[in-house]
Short mmCIF file of C-alpha atoms in Angstrom, two decimals:
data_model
loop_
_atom_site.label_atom_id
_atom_site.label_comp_id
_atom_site.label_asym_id
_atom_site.label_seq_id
_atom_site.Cartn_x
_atom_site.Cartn_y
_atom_site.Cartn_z
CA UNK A 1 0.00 0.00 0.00
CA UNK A 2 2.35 2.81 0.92
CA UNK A 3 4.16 1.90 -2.34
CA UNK A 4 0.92 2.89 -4.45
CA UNK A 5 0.97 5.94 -2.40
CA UNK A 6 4.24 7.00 -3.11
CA UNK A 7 3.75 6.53 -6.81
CA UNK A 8 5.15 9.79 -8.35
CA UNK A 9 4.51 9.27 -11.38
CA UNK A 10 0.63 8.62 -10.78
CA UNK A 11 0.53 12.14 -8.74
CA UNK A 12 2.68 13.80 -11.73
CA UNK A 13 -0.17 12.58 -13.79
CA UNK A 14 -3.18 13.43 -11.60
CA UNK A 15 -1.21 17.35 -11.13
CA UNK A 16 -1.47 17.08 -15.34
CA UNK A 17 -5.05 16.11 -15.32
CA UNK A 18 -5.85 19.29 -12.72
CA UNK A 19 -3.99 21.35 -15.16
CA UNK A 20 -5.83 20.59 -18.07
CA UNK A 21 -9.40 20.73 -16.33
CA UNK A 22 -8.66 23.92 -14.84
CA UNK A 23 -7.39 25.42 -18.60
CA UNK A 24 -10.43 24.25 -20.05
CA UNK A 25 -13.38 25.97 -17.00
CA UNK A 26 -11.11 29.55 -17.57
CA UNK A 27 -10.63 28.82 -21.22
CA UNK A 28 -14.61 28.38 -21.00
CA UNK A 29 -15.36 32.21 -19.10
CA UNK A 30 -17.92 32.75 -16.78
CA UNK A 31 -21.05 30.13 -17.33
CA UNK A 32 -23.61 33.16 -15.73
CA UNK A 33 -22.35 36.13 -17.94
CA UNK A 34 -19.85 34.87 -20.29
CA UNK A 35 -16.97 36.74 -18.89
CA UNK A 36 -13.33 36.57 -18.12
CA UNK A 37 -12.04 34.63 -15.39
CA UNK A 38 -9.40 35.46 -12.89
CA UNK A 39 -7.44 33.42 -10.95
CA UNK A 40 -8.60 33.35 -7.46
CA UNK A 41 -7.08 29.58 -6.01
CA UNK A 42 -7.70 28.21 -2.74
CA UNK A 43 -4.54 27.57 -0.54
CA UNK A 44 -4.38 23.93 0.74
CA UNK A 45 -2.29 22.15 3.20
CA UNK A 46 -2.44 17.97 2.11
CA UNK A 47 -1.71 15.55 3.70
CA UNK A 48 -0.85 11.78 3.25
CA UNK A 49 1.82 12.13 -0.26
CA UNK A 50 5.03 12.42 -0.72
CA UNK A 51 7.06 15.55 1.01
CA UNK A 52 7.83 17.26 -2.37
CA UNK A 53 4.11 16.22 -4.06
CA UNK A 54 2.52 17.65 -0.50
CA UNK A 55 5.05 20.93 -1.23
CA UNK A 56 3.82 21.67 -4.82
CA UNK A 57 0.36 20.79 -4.17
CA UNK A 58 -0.58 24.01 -2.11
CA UNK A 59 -2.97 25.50 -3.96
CA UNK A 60 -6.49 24.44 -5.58
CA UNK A 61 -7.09 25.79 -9.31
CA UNK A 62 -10.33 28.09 -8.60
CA UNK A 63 -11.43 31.52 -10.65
CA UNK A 64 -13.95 34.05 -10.32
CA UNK A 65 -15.83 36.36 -13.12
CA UNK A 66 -14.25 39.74 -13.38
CA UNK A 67 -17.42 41.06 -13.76
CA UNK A 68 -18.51 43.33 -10.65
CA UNK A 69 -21.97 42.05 -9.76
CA UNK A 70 -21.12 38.51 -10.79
CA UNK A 71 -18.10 37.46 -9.30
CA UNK A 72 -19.18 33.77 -9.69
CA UNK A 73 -16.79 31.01 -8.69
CA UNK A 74 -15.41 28.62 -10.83
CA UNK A 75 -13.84 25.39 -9.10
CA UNK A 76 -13.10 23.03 -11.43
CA UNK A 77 -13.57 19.42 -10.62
CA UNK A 78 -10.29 17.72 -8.91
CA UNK A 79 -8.68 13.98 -9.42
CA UNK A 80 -6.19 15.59 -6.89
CA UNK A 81 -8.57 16.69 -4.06
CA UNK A 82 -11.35 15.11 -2.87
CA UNK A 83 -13.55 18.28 -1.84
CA UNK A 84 -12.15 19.87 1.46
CA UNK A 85 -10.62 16.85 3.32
CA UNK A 86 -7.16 17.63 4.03
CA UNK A 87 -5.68 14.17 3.02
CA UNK A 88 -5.12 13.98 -0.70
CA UNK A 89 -8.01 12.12 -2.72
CA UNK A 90 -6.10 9.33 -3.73
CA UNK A 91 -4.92 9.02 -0.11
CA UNK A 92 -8.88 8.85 1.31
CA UNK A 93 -10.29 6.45 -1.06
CA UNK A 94 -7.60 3.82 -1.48
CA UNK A 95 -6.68 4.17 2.56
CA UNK A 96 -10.46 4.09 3.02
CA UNK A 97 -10.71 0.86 0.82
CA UNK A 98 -8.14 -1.08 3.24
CA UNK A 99 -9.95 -0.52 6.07
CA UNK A 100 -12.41 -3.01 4.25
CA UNK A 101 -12.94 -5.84 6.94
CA UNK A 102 -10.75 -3.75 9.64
CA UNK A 103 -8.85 -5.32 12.10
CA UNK A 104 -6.60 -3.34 14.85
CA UNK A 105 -3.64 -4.69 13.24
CA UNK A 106 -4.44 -3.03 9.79
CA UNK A 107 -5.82 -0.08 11.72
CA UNK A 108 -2.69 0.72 13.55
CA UNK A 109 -0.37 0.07 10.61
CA UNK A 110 -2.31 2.58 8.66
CA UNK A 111 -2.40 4.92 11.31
CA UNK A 112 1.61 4.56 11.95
CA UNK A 113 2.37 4.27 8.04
CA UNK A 114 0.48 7.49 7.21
CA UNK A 115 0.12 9.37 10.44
CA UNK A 116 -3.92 9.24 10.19
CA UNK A 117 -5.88 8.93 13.33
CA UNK A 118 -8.23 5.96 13.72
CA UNK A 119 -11.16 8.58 14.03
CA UNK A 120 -10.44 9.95 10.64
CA UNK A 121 -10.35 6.74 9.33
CA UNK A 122 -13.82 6.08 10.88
CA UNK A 123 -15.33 8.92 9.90
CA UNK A 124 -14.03 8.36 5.94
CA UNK A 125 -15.37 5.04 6.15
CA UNK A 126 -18.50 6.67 7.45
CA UNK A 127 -18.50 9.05 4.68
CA UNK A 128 -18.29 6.32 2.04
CA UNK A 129 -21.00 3.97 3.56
CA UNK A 130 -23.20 6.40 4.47
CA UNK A 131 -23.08 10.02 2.65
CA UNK A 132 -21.23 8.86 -0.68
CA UNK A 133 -23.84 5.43 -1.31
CA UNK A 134 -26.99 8.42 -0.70
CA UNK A 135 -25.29 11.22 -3.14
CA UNK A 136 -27.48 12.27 -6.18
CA UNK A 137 -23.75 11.61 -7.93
CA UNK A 138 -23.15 8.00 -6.86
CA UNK A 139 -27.10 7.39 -7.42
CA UNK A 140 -26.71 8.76 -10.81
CA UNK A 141 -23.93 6.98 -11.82
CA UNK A 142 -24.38 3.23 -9.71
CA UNK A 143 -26.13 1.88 -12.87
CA UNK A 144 -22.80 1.65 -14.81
CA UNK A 145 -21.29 -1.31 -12.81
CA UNK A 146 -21.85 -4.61 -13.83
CA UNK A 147 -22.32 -6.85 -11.07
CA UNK A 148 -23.96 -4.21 -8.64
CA UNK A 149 -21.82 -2.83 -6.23
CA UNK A 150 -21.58 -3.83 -2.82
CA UNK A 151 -22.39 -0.01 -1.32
CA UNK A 152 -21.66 -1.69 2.00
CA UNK A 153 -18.26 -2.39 0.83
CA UNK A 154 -17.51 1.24 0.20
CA UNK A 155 -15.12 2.10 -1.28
CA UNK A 156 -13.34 -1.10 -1.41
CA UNK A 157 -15.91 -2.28 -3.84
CA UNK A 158 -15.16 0.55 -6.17
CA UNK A 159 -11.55 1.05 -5.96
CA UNK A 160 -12.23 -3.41 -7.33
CA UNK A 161 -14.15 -2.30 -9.82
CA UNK A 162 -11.66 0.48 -11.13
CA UNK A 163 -8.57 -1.78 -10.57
CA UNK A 164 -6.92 0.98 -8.21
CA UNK A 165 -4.25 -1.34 -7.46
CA UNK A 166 -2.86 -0.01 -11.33
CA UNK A 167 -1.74 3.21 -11.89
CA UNK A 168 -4.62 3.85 -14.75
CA UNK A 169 -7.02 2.60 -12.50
CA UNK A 170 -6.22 5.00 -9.47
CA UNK A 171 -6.26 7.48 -12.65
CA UNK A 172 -10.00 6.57 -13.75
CA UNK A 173 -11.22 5.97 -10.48
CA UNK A 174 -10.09 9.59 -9.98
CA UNK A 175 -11.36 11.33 -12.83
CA UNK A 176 -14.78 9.29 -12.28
CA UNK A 177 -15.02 10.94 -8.67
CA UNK A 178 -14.05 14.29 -10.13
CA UNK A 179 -17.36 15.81 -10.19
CA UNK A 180 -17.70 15.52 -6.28
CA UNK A 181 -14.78 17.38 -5.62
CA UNK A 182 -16.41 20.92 -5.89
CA UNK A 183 -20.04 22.43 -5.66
CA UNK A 184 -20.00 24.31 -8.67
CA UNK A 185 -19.52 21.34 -10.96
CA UNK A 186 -22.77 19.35 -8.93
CA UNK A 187 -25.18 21.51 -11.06
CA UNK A 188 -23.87 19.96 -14.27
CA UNK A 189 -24.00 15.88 -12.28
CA UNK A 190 -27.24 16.10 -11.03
CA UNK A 191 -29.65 14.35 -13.59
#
């Protein structure tokens, strides 16, 4: 496990992937008005990666219309991020996957390994049993898996499906869960 999650060359191409999205939404202007952009990024402090991934990583690609009166944000969806947990999104769904059928010995090696408390390990597997399985986005989107997804097996099931244990497949799974990462792309997910 930590070896997936010191995979630089996955987080070099998740960091590419970021860069592209967030081109495109201020490529795109202002969906309201039709406007410029301007960059207005979020600081973050992550957790969980690699010291010089963690270093770079410090900032979220957001804009805002330049348009007095408007001023509407513009967060483009994240493979990096996963919304505002601190811990990078890779970090919560794959660490979150292992705790599949817990036991205090896998617990406390995740906990030493990556310096995660067992209560934020709880509450992500909470957060995947509970909030993700009732999300207009994973209700919209559950239909594409063939078998059905154990939703009680969150998000073990689903880092299976997407073959996480491959670089491409931490890549898809990812870009799939992009669209969860920020409010302002929820508009365009819900059906």
């Amino acid at each position: 496990m930590e070896r997936v999650l010191q995979d630089r060359r996955c987080y070099q191409l998740l960091e590419r992937i970021d860069g592209e999205r967030a081109d495109a939404v201020r490529r795109g202007g202002c969906r309201r008005c039709g406007r410029r952009l301007h960059r207005a990024d979020y600081e973050r402090k992550p957790r969980g990666g690699p010291a010089d991934v963690l270093d770079r990583w410090d900032r979220r690609a957001s804009y805002c219309c330049e348009r007095e009166g408007c001023r509407k944000r513009h967060t483009p969806p994240s493979v990096r991020f996963l919304g505002r947990k601190v811990y990078l999104g890779v970090v919560v769904v794959l660490v979150a996957a292992m705790m599949h059928g817990p036991n205090g010995r896998r617990v406390a090696q995740l906990r030493d390994a990556l310096g995660i408390d067992t209560r934020t390990l709880k509450r992500w597997r909470q957060w995947w049993r509970e909030h993700f399985v009732r999300s207009a986005f994973w209700k919209a989107r559950r239909s594409r898996f063939m078998p059905v997804l154990d939703e009680t097996l969150m998000p073990f099931c689903l880092s299976q499906a997407f073959g996480a244990d491959r670089r491409t497949g931490r890549i898809k799974l990812m870009e799939f869960l992009g669209p969860i990462t920020t409010d302002s792309c929820l508009e365009a997910v819900a059906m």
